[in-house]
mmCIF file of C-alpha atoms and ligand atoms in Angstrom:
data_model
loop_
_atom_site.group_PDB
_atom_site.id
_atom_site.type_symbol
_atom_site.label_atom_id
_atom_site.label_comp_id
_atom_site.label_asym_id
_atom_site.label_seq_id
_atom_site.Cartn_x
_atom_site.Cartn_y
_atom_site.Cartn_z
ATOM 1 C CA MET R 1 -20.750 5.072 56.105
ATOM 2 C CA ARG R 2 -19.524 2.996 53.174
ATOM 3 C CA PRO R 3 -17.921 -0.189 54.404
ATOM 4 C CA GLN R 4 -14.250 -0.668 53.583
ATOM 5 C CA GLY R 5 -13.857 -3.181 50.738
ATOM 6 C CA SER R 6 -11.397 -5.999 51.050
ATOM 7 C CA HIS R 7 -8.126 -5.815 49.128
ATOM 8 C CA ARG R 8 -9.475 -8.350 46.670
ATOM 9 C CA GLU R 9 -12.508 -6.194 45.870
ATOM 10 C CA GLN R 10 -10.331 -3.144 45.358
ATOM 11 C CA ARG R 11 -8.132 -5.077 42.991
ATOM 12 C CA ARG R 12 -11.166 -6.276 41.086
ATOM 13 C CA LEU R 13 -12.462 -2.713 40.870
ATOM 14 C CA ARG R 14 -9.109 -1.512 39.529
ATOM 15 C CA ARG R 15 -9.037 -4.312 36.991
ATOM 16 C CA SER R 16 -12.522 -3.508 35.711
ATOM 17 C CA TRP R 17 -11.583 0.171 35.415
ATOM 18 C CA PHE R 18 -8.528 -0.816 33.441
ATOM 19 C CA GLY R 19 -10.693 -2.919 31.144
ATOM 20 C CA TRP R 20 -13.097 -0.049 30.524
ATOM 21 C CA VAL R 21 -10.262 2.352 29.750
ATOM 22 C CA ILE R 22 -8.993 -0.056 27.062
ATOM 23 C CA VAL R 23 -12.474 -0.492 25.572
ATOM 24 C CA ALA R 24 -13.044 3.301 25.571
ATOM 25 C CA GLY R 25 -9.628 3.818 23.958
ATOM 26 C CA LEU R 26 -10.461 1.359 21.186
ATOM 27 C CA ILE R 27 -13.808 3.025 20.511
ATOM 28 C CA LEU R 28 -12.373 6.549 20.597
ATOM 29 C CA SER R 29 -9.536 5.546 18.269
ATOM 30 C CA ALA R 30 -12.213 5.196 15.569
ATOM 31 C CA CYS R 31 -12.936 8.926 15.936
ATOM 32 C CA ALA R 32 -9.680 10.090 14.327
ATOM 33 C CA GLN R 33 -10.207 12.854 11.786
ATOM 34 C CA ASP R 34 -7.875 11.707 9.023
ATOM 35 C CA TYR R 35 -8.167 8.474 7.137
ATOM 36 C CA PRO R 36 -5.245 8.659 4.721
ATOM 37 C CA GLN R 37 -5.393 4.934 4.046
ATOM 38 C CA SER R 38 -9.039 4.055 4.492
ATOM 39 C CA ALA R 39 -10.857 2.259 1.696
ATOM 40 C CA LEU R 40 -14.056 3.523 3.360
ATOM 41 C CA ASP R 41 -13.122 7.104 2.472
ATOM 42 C CA PRO R 42 -12.876 6.850 -1.328
ATOM 43 C CA ALA R 43 -11.256 9.720 -3.240
ATOM 44 C CA GLY R 44 -12.056 8.719 -6.809
ATOM 45 C CA PRO R 45 -14.773 7.092 -8.938
ATOM 46 C CA ILE R 46 -13.256 3.600 -8.951
ATOM 47 C CA ALA R 47 -12.743 3.451 -5.205
ATOM 48 C CA ARG R 48 -16.253 4.891 -4.793
ATOM 49 C CA GLN R 49 -17.814 2.204 -6.969
ATOM 50 C CA GLN R 50 -16.058 -0.456 -4.907
ATOM 51 C CA ASP R 51 -17.074 1.273 -1.686
ATOM 52 C CA ASN R 52 -20.741 1.338 -2.788
ATOM 53 C CA LEU R 53 -20.583 -2.398 -3.337
ATOM 54 C CA TRP R 54 -19.045 -2.797 0.105
ATOM 55 C CA ASN R 55 -21.820 -0.683 1.646
ATOM 56 C CA LEU R 56 -24.478 -2.881 0.047
ATOM 57 C CA VAL R 57 -22.886 -6.078 1.361
ATOM 58 C CA PHE R 58 -22.405 -4.454 4.762
ATOM 59 C CA VAL R 59 -26.100 -3.516 5.039
ATOM 60 C CA ILE R 60 -27.138 -7.064 4.077
ATOM 61 C CA ALA R 61 -24.709 -8.433 6.674
ATOM 62 C CA ILE R 62 -26.156 -6.139 9.354
ATOM 63 C CA VAL R 63 -29.716 -7.277 8.593
ATOM 64 C CA VAL R 64 -28.661 -10.945 8.744
ATOM 65 C CA PHE R 65 -26.718 -10.321 11.956
ATOM 66 C CA VAL R 66 -29.616 -8.562 13.698
ATOM 67 C CA LEU R 67 -32.148 -11.227 12.652
ATOM 68 C CA VAL R 68 -29.961 -14.169 13.667
ATOM 69 C CA GLN R 69 -28.795 -12.646 16.949
ATOM 70 C CA GLY R 70 -32.368 -11.491 17.677
ATOM 71 C CA ALA R 71 -33.656 -15.039 17.175
ATOM 72 C CA ILE R 72 -30.939 -16.427 19.456
ATOM 73 C CA ILE R 73 -31.674 -13.887 22.210
ATOM 74 C CA TYR R 74 -35.421 -14.470 21.869
ATOM 75 C CA ALA R 75 -34.927 -18.230 22.167
ATOM 76 C CA LEU R 76 -32.644 -17.785 25.189
ATOM 77 C CA PHE R 77 -35.304 -15.928 27.153
ATOM 78 C CA ARG R 78 -38.428 -17.573 25.776
ATOM 79 C CA PHE R 79 -37.232 -21.110 26.402
ATOM 80 C CA ARG R 80 -35.021 -20.654 29.454
ATOM 81 C CA GLU R 81 -35.363 -23.046 32.381
ATOM 82 C CA ARG R 82 -38.083 -22.008 34.828
ATOM 83 C CA LYS R 83 -38.574 -22.852 38.509
ATOM 84 C CA ASP R 84 -41.713 -24.918 37.838
ATOM 85 C CA ASP R 85 -40.127 -26.997 35.050
ATOM 86 C CA ASP R 86 -39.359 -29.821 37.532
ATOM 87 C CA GLY R 87 -36.189 -30.586 35.583
ATOM 88 C CA GLN R 88 -38.105 -31.863 32.582
ATOM 89 C CA ILE R 89 -36.286 -32.019 29.262
ATOM 90 C CA PRO R 90 -38.083 -29.930 26.594
ATOM 91 C CA LYS R 91 -39.805 -31.655 23.713
ATOM 92 C CA GLN R 92 -37.123 -32.651 21.171
ATOM 93 C CA VAL R 93 -37.669 -31.676 17.528
ATOM 94 C CA ALA R 94 -35.655 -32.697 14.462
ATOM 95 C CA GLY R 95 -36.071 -32.984 10.720
ATOM 96 C CA ASN R 96 -38.514 -30.222 9.889
ATOM 97 C CA THR R 97 -38.458 -30.313 6.085
ATOM 98 C CA LYS R 98 -40.117 -26.924 5.597
ATOM 99 C CA LEU R 99 -37.631 -25.168 7.874
ATOM 100 C CA GLU R 100 -34.647 -26.877 6.287
ATOM 101 C CA ILE R 101 -35.705 -25.850 2.808
ATOM 102 C CA LEU R 102 -36.292 -22.322 4.063
ATOM 103 C CA TRP R 103 -32.931 -21.864 5.756
ATOM 104 C CA THR R 104 -31.091 -23.317 2.775
ATOM 105 C CA ALA R 105 -32.984 -21.199 0.251
ATOM 106 C CA ILE R 106 -32.690 -17.850 2.057
ATOM 107 C CA PRO R 107 -28.858 -17.818 2.344
ATOM 108 C CA ALA R 108 -28.606 -19.068 -1.253
ATOM 109 C CA LEU R 109 -30.764 -16.172 -2.429
ATOM 110 C CA ILE R 110 -28.730 -13.693 -0.363
ATOM 111 C CA LEU R 111 -25.506 -15.009 -1.922
ATOM 112 C CA VAL R 112 -26.951 -14.692 -5.416
ATOM 113 C CA GLY R 113 -28.083 -11.163 -4.528
ATOM 114 C CA VAL R 114 -24.540 -10.264 -3.470
ATOM 115 C CA ALA R 115 -22.901 -12.072 -6.410
ATOM 116 C CA ILE R 116 -24.774 -10.188 -9.135
ATOM 117 C CA PRO R 117 -23.535 -6.649 -8.300
ATOM 118 C CA THR R 118 -20.108 -8.046 -7.334
ATOM 119 C CA VAL R 119 -19.526 -9.790 -10.667
ATOM 120 C CA GLN R 120 -20.972 -6.768 -12.470
ATOM 121 C CA THR R 121 -18.485 -4.445 -10.724
ATOM 122 C CA ILE R 122 -15.576 -6.801 -11.419
ATOM 123 C CA PHE R 123 -16.367 -6.763 -15.154
ATOM 124 C CA GLU R 124 -16.948 -3.021 -15.231
ATOM 125 C CA LEU R 125 -13.570 -2.286 -13.659
ATOM 126 C CA ALA R 126 -11.561 -4.913 -15.560
ATOM 127 C CA GLY R 127 -9.445 -4.076 -18.577
ATOM 128 C CA ARG R 128 -8.421 -0.831 -20.149
ATOM 129 C CA PRO R 129 -10.790 1.982 -19.203
ATOM 130 C CA ASP R 130 -12.681 3.966 -21.844
ATOM 131 C CA GLY R 131 -11.647 7.463 -22.754
ATOM 132 C CA ASP R 132 -8.053 8.560 -22.755
ATOM 133 C CA PRO R 133 -6.318 6.906 -19.833
ATOM 134 C CA LEU R 134 -2.776 7.742 -18.779
ATOM 135 C CA GLU R 135 -0.699 4.581 -19.151
ATOM 136 C CA VAL R 136 1.825 3.578 -16.546
ATOM 137 C CA ARG R 137 3.796 0.366 -16.238
ATOM 138 C CA VAL R 138 4.249 -0.578 -12.602
ATOM 139 C CA VAL R 139 7.018 -2.945 -11.571
ATOM 140 C CA GLY R 140 7.101 -4.393 -8.079
ATOM 141 C CA LYS R 141 10.654 -5.023 -6.891
ATOM 142 C CA GLN R 142 12.218 -5.996 -3.606
ATOM 143 C CA TYR R 143 11.423 -3.479 -2.096
ATOM 144 C CA PHE R 144 10.089 -0.548 -4.003
ATOM 145 C CA TRP R 145 7.669 0.247 -6.794
ATOM 146 C CA GLU R 146 8.950 1.492 -10.138
ATOM 147 C CA PHE R 147 6.708 3.587 -12.392
ATOM 148 C CA GLU R 148 7.274 3.962 -16.122
ATOM 149 C CA TYR R 149 5.110 6.347 -18.161
ATOM 150 C CA THR R 150 4.672 4.238 -21.272
ATOM 151 C CA GLY R 151 2.171 6.247 -23.313
ATOM 152 C CA ASP R 152 3.281 8.620 -26.088
ATOM 153 C CA GLU R 153 3.118 11.587 -23.782
ATOM 154 C CA GLY R 154 5.092 9.753 -21.077
ATOM 155 C CA GLN R 155 8.362 9.916 -23.037
ATOM 156 C CA GLY R 156 9.588 6.881 -21.153
ATOM 157 C CA VAL R 157 9.922 8.680 -17.847
ATOM 158 C CA ILE R 158 10.835 6.235 -15.097
ATOM 159 C CA THR R 159 10.477 7.069 -11.451
ATOM 160 C CA ALA R 160 10.167 5.215 -8.185
ATOM 161 C CA THR R 161 8.070 5.214 -5.029
ATOM 162 C CA GLU R 162 6.071 8.321 -5.972
ATOM 163 C CA LEU R 163 3.510 8.010 -8.746
ATOM 164 C CA HIS R 164 2.312 11.326 -10.126
ATOM 165 C CA ILE R 165 -1.085 11.292 -11.822
ATOM 166 C CA PRO R 166 -3.443 13.948 -13.182
ATOM 167 C CA THR R 167 -6.804 14.415 -11.459
ATOM 168 C CA ASP R 168 -10.088 13.442 -13.130
ATOM 169 C CA ARG R 169 -8.460 11.093 -15.588
ATOM 170 C CA PRO R 170 -8.270 7.304 -15.388
ATOM 171 C CA VAL R 171 -4.771 5.939 -14.936
ATOM 172 C CA TYR R 172 -4.360 2.493 -16.429
ATOM 173 C CA LEU R 173 -1.646 0.512 -14.680
ATOM 174 C CA THR R 174 -0.119 -2.631 -16.133
ATOM 175 C CA MET R 175 1.787 -4.334 -13.376
ATOM 176 C CA GLU R 176 4.587 -6.871 -13.188
ATOM 177 C CA SER R 177 6.897 -8.300 -10.591
ATOM 178 C CA ARG R 178 10.650 -8.407 -11.194
ATOM 179 C CA SER R 179 13.679 -9.058 -9.097
ATOM 180 C CA ALA R 180 17.372 -8.622 -9.627
ATOM 181 C CA VAL R 181 19.601 -11.505 -10.619
ATOM 182 C CA VAL R 182 23.227 -11.295 -9.628
ATOM 183 C CA THR R 183 25.474 -12.517 -12.439
ATOM 184 C CA ASP R 184 29.071 -13.817 -12.364
ATOM 185 C CA THR R 185 30.446 -10.351 -12.857
ATOM 186 C CA GLY R 186 28.718 -9.149 -9.735
ATOM 187 C CA ALA R 187 26.439 -6.866 -11.653
ATOM 188 C CA GLY R 188 22.788 -7.766 -11.811
ATOM 189 C CA ALA R 189 20.404 -7.947 -14.688
ATOM 190 C CA GLU R 190 16.781 -7.130 -14.375
ATOM 191 C CA GLY R 191 15.410 -10.501 -13.432
ATOM 192 C CA GLU R 192 13.201 -12.604 -15.532
ATOM 193 C CA ALA R 193 9.626 -12.482 -14.447
ATOM 194 C CA ARG R 194 9.800 -15.912 -12.880
ATOM 195 C CA ASN R 195 12.246 -14.628 -10.317
ATOM 196 C CA GLY R 196 9.887 -12.010 -8.976
ATOM 197 C CA VAL R 197 7.890 -12.542 -5.814
ATOM 198 C CA ILE R 198 4.246 -11.667 -5.233
ATOM 199 C CA HIS R 199 3.556 -8.080 -4.218
ATOM 200 C CA SER R 200 0.225 -6.358 -3.883
ATOM 201 C CA PHE R 201 -0.398 -2.821 -5.060
ATOM 202 C CA TRP R 202 -2.825 -0.953 -2.843
ATOM 203 C CA VAL R 203 -3.812 2.707 -2.635
ATOM 204 C CA PRO R 204 -6.899 2.299 -0.457
ATOM 205 C CA ARG R 205 -8.491 5.652 -1.303
ATOM 206 C CA LEU R 206 -8.111 5.252 -5.068
ATOM 207 C CA ALA R 207 -8.813 1.571 -5.794
ATOM 208 C CA GLY R 208 -8.864 -1.919 -4.368
ATOM 209 C CA LYS R 209 -5.846 -4.163 -4.015
ATOM 210 C CA GLN R 210 -4.265 -5.892 -6.968
ATOM 211 C CA ASP R 211 -1.757 -8.684 -6.495
ATOM 212 C CA VAL R 212 1.277 -8.417 -8.753
ATOM 213 C CA VAL R 213 2.377 -11.906 -9.671
ATOM 214 C CA ALA R 214 5.584 -13.042 -11.363
ATOM 215 C CA GLY R 215 5.106 -14.130 -14.961
ATOM 216 C CA HIS R 216 1.802 -12.295 -15.365
ATOM 217 C CA VAL R 217 0.792 -8.808 -16.340
ATOM 218 C CA ARG R 218 -1.910 -7.555 -14.034
ATOM 219 C CA GLU R 219 -4.060 -4.507 -14.672
ATOM 220 C CA LEU R 220 -5.584 -1.919 -12.408
ATOM 221 C CA THR R 221 -7.192 1.446 -13.014
ATOM 222 C CA ILE R 222 -6.988 4.223 -10.447
ATOM 223 C CA GLN R 223 -8.429 7.721 -10.528
ATOM 224 C CA ALA R 224 -8.440 10.686 -8.151
ATOM 225 C CA ASP R 225 -10.988 13.530 -7.967
ATOM 226 C CA GLU R 226 -8.865 16.036 -6.097
ATOM 227 C CA PRO R 227 -5.179 16.895 -5.986
ATOM 228 C CA GLY R 228 -3.500 15.322 -3.001
ATOM 229 C CA ARG R 229 -1.017 12.818 -1.738
ATOM 230 C CA TYR R 230 -2.494 9.353 -1.316
ATOM 231 C CA PRO R 231 -0.397 6.825 0.592
ATOM 232 C CA GLY R 232 -0.182 3.260 -0.623
ATOM 233 C CA ALA R 233 1.511 0.091 0.515
ATOM 234 C CA CYS R 234 2.588 -3.304 -0.667
ATOM 235 C CA ALA R 235 -0.122 -5.485 0.823
ATOM 236 C CA GLU R 236 1.406 -8.917 0.314
ATOM 237 C CA PHE R 237 4.317 -10.226 2.346
ATOM 238 C CA CYS R 238 7.215 -10.232 -0.087
ATOM 239 C CA GLY R 239 10.323 -10.587 2.062
ATOM 240 C CA LEU R 240 12.330 -9.007 4.853
ATOM 241 C CA SER R 241 11.504 -5.393 4.074
ATOM 242 C CA HIS R 242 7.912 -5.862 2.959
ATOM 243 C CA ALA R 243 6.805 -3.316 5.575
ATOM 244 C CA ARG R 244 9.148 -0.792 3.928
ATOM 245 C CA MET R 245 7.634 -1.092 0.494
ATOM 246 C CA ARG R 246 5.347 1.884 0.674
ATOM 247 C CA PHE R 247 4.573 4.420 -2.012
ATOM 248 C CA TYR R 248 2.604 7.570 -2.664
ATOM 249 C CA VAL R 249 0.242 8.613 -5.405
ATOM 250 C CA GLU R 250 0.579 12.328 -5.981
ATOM 251 C CA ALA R 251 -2.516 13.612 -7.795
ATOM 252 C CA GLN R 252 -2.039 16.982 -9.516
ATOM 253 C CA GLU R 253 -4.148 19.313 -11.614
ATOM 254 C CA PRO R 254 -3.676 18.208 -15.254
ATOM 255 C CA ALA R 255 -1.616 21.271 -16.249
ATOM 256 C CA GLU R 256 0.623 20.884 -13.220
ATOM 257 C CA PHE R 257 1.026 17.189 -14.004
ATOM 258 C CA GLU R 258 2.033 17.942 -17.605
ATOM 259 C CA ASP R 259 4.705 20.328 -16.307
ATOM 260 C CA TRP R 260 5.960 17.714 -13.907
ATOM 261 C CA LEU R 261 6.153 15.054 -16.644
ATOM 262 C CA ALA R 262 7.973 17.398 -19.038
ATOM 263 C CA ASP R 263 10.452 18.199 -16.277
ATOM 264 C CA GLN R 264 11.060 14.529 -15.512
ATOM 265 C CA ALA R 265 11.733 13.819 -19.190
ATOM 266 C CA GLU R 266 14.733 16.177 -19.090
ATOM 267 C CA PRO R 267 18.125 14.711 -18.195
ATOM 268 C CA ALA R 268 19.640 15.323 -14.782
ATOM 269 C CA VAL R 269 20.782 18.893 -14.311
ATOM 270 C CA ALA R 270 24.541 19.088 -14.033
ATOM 271 C CA ASP R 271 25.325 22.575 -12.818
ATOM 272 C CA PHE R 272 25.852 22.749 -9.124
ATOM 273 C CA ASP R 273 25.963 25.467 -6.518
ATOM 274 C CA THR R 274 28.571 23.752 -4.464
ATOM 275 C CA GLU R 275 31.958 22.190 -4.998
ATOM 276 C CA LEU R 276 30.806 19.304 -2.782
ATOM 277 C CA ALA R 277 27.960 18.357 -5.143
ATOM 278 C CA ALA R 278 30.326 18.601 -8.118
ATOM 279 C CA GLU R 279 32.727 16.266 -6.309
ATOM 280 C CA GLY R 280 29.756 13.892 -5.744
ATOM 281 C CA GLU R 281 29.010 13.926 -9.442
ATOM 282 C CA ARG R 282 32.661 13.102 -10.211
ATOM 283 C CA LEU R 283 32.490 10.152 -7.791
ATOM 284 C CA VAL R 284 29.242 8.808 -9.232
ATOM 285 C CA SER R 285 30.577 8.990 -12.790
ATOM 286 C CA SER R 286 34.029 7.702 -11.862
ATOM 287 C CA ASP R 287 35.427 4.297 -12.797
ATOM 288 C CA THR R 288 35.771 3.287 -9.181
ATOM 289 C CA ILE R 289 32.761 4.054 -7.017
ATOM 290 C CA GLY R 290 30.660 5.230 -9.946
ATOM 291 C CA GLN R 291 30.714 1.784 -11.536
ATOM 292 C CA GLN R 292 28.985 0.463 -8.452
ATOM 293 C CA CYS R 293 26.306 3.181 -8.573
ATOM 294 C CA ILE R 294 25.439 2.978 -12.253
ATOM 295 C CA ALA R 295 25.638 -0.804 -12.248
ATOM 296 C CA CYS R 296 22.132 -0.685 -10.771
ATOM 297 C CA HIS R 297 20.849 2.878 -11.002
ATOM 298 C CA ALA R 298 20.065 4.983 -14.031
ATOM 299 C CA ILE R 299 20.764 8.687 -13.896
ATOM 300 C CA ASP R 300 19.716 9.957 -17.311
ATOM 301 C CA GLY R 301 22.543 11.876 -18.878
ATOM 302 C CA TYR R 302 24.990 9.221 -17.632
ATOM 303 C CA ASP R 303 23.655 6.363 -19.713
ATOM 304 C CA THR R 304 25.890 3.544 -20.703
ATOM 305 C CA GLU R 305 25.372 1.093 -23.504
ATOM 306 C CA GLY R 306 23.704 -2.232 -24.016
ATOM 307 C CA GLU R 307 23.158 -4.643 -21.194
ATOM 308 C CA GLN R 308 24.208 -2.080 -18.656
ATOM 309 C CA VAL R 309 21.032 -0.154 -19.376
ATOM 310 C CA ALA R 310 18.919 -3.164 -18.463
ATOM 311 C CA ASN R 311 20.948 -3.598 -15.298
ATOM 312 C CA GLN R 312 20.277 -0.030 -14.377
ATOM 313 C CA ARG R 313 16.718 -0.886 -13.579
ATOM 314 C CA ILE R 314 17.676 -2.957 -10.564
ATOM 315 C CA GLY R 315 17.612 0.080 -8.327
ATOM 316 C CA PRO R 316 15.398 3.141 -8.474
ATOM 317 C CA ASN R 317 16.028 5.606 -11.292
ATOM 318 C CA LEU R 318 17.802 8.552 -9.651
ATOM 319 C CA THR R 319 17.518 11.119 -12.460
ATOM 320 C CA HIS R 320 15.275 13.452 -10.475
ATOM 321 C CA PHE R 321 15.896 11.964 -7.065
ATOM 322 C CA ALA R 322 15.583 15.231 -5.153
ATOM 323 C CA SER R 323 12.217 16.046 -6.729
ATOM 324 C CA ARG R 324 10.694 13.279 -4.613
ATOM 325 C CA GLU R 325 9.773 13.589 -0.985
ATOM 326 C CA THR R 326 10.709 10.087 0.090
ATOM 327 C CA PHE R 327 13.074 7.298 -0.890
ATOM 328 C CA ALA R 328 13.999 3.738 0.116
ATOM 329 C CA GLY R 329 10.465 2.471 -0.480
ATOM 330 C CA GLY R 330 8.796 5.595 0.811
ATOM 331 C CA PHE R 331 9.610 5.219 4.457
ATOM 332 C CA LEU R 332 12.482 7.732 4.612
ATOM 333 C CA PRO R 333 11.940 11.439 3.891
ATOM 334 C CA ILE R 334 14.617 12.759 1.530
ATOM 335 C CA ASN R 335 17.005 14.870 3.571
ATOM 336 C CA GLU R 336 20.733 15.051 4.161
ATOM 337 C CA GLU R 337 20.738 12.985 7.326
ATOM 338 C CA ASN R 338 18.686 10.124 5.847
ATOM 339 C CA VAL R 339 20.566 9.972 2.544
ATOM 340 C CA GLN R 340 23.901 9.915 4.383
ATOM 341 C CA ALA R 341 22.705 7.143 6.690
ATOM 342 C CA TRP R 342 21.460 5.201 3.671
ATOM 343 C CA LEU R 343 24.736 5.514 1.740
ATOM 344 C CA ASP R 344 26.637 4.442 4.815
ATOM 345 C CA ASN R 345 24.655 1.268 5.422
ATOM 346 C CA PRO R 346 21.480 0.555 3.445
ATOM 347 C CA GLN R 347 21.069 -2.876 4.988
ATOM 348 C CA ALA R 348 20.775 -1.416 8.483
ATOM 349 C CA LEU R 349 17.811 0.690 7.364
ATOM 350 C CA LYS R 350 16.182 -1.754 4.997
ATOM 351 C CA PRO R 351 17.245 -5.359 5.527
ATOM 352 C CA GLY R 352 17.244 -7.453 2.383
ATOM 353 C CA ALA R 353 17.330 -4.489 -0.007
ATOM 354 C CA GLN R 354 19.393 -5.066 -3.167
ATOM 355 C CA MET R 355 21.791 -2.230 -2.349
ATOM 356 C CA PRO R 356 24.889 -3.503 -0.548
ATOM 357 C CA ARG R 357 27.025 -1.605 1.913
ATOM 358 C CA LEU R 358 29.577 0.030 -0.385
ATOM 359 C CA GLY R 359 32.148 0.945 2.251
ATOM 360 C CA LEU R 360 32.185 4.649 1.359
ATOM 361 C CA THR R 361 34.260 7.058 3.418
ATOM 362 C CA PRO R 362 32.474 9.878 5.305
ATOM 363 C CA ASP R 363 33.854 12.406 2.766
ATOM 364 C CA GLN R 364 32.560 10.373 -0.156
ATOM 365 C CA ILE R 365 29.173 10.007 1.551
ATOM 366 C CA ASP R 366 28.953 13.782 2.068
ATOM 367 C CA ALA R 367 29.806 14.487 -1.562
ATOM 368 C CA ILE R 368 27.446 11.914 -3.069
ATOM 369 C CA THR R 369 24.663 13.097 -0.762
ATOM 370 C CA ALA R 370 25.164 16.687 -1.901
ATOM 371 C CA TYR R 371 25.084 15.517 -5.509
ATOM 372 C CA LEU R 372 21.915 13.424 -5.081
ATOM 373 C CA LEU R 373 20.156 16.268 -3.276
ATOM 374 C CA SER R 374 20.955 18.537 -6.244
ATOM 375 C CA LEU R 375 19.151 16.233 -8.700
ATOM 376 C CA GLU R 376 15.862 18.049 -8.908
HETATM 377 CU CU1 LIG D 1 6.246 -6.083 -1.828
HETATM 378 CU CU2 LIG D 1 5.275 -6.692 0.250
#
């Protein structure tokens, strides 16, 4: 019969089981099927080129790791203390010139070996890509990404949080950081570059990270093989709602993308199914509440003159708001409930966002929500 263990042994047994469950959980968590944000699962030629470089460095690191750890383990067993040692201290060795040259030269050669393909890749991917890239200006703001299609075909379309691109074509991004400046009149102007903070643009499956730094124009090229929705994130702490500065790259077949772009270039559609949405439109274009909306947001078709237009880039362009799937930096799906909650109190959902609590009544919130959801 198995002897009864003491309470202490049972506790130890339970603890070790608990430890193994955690270790197994960590290992199994690596077996997930989807890697929507894994740089190790590249979905385009640029990400693949960077991934190949990573693989090379990883293999070198594994070889070094196995050799060094192997030598340590060998030394541990080969030179361990034995019963017949009589407590003698082993022969001390120091200052072997040959060995020192060898273990300085080998790492130096490995580093040179890694540096050559790394620098080569950096130069290959820098600058404007060859061919006929789609040009997009990316502006990092607190806390969302704005995308402006600057090429001839782009027709100045400005959108936010969701970047549509065609498949199989390089997309050349020029990136800046801006932030809003509140002026005496209460309205903001699009901030000078020096006021922007550092963001980092990262769509792991399409390209490596690129920091977006105030006062500089940074470049990055991305490209996708297949249509799909590729999640991205701001990868540099930029303030209170940094974690809510996500975005999506929506890759479409070229023809589908052209249709999308042509659609976005049209002004906001102003015929509504419901009286509620029409009431929302009246509110947004009114002198009272509307002034607060269009002080920071552009809705094409409701443009105002001069400086106001610059101001209207403080917040996301709302012209085709309802054609997107998410808003507020990509963390809220666009639906009635979320838009209403946002209009009621943006700061509760996204602390530090530029949009203040406007003090709208429930009726006004319902109407403006209906209007925004009609902007397809
Ligand atoms: Cu922008 Cu973090």
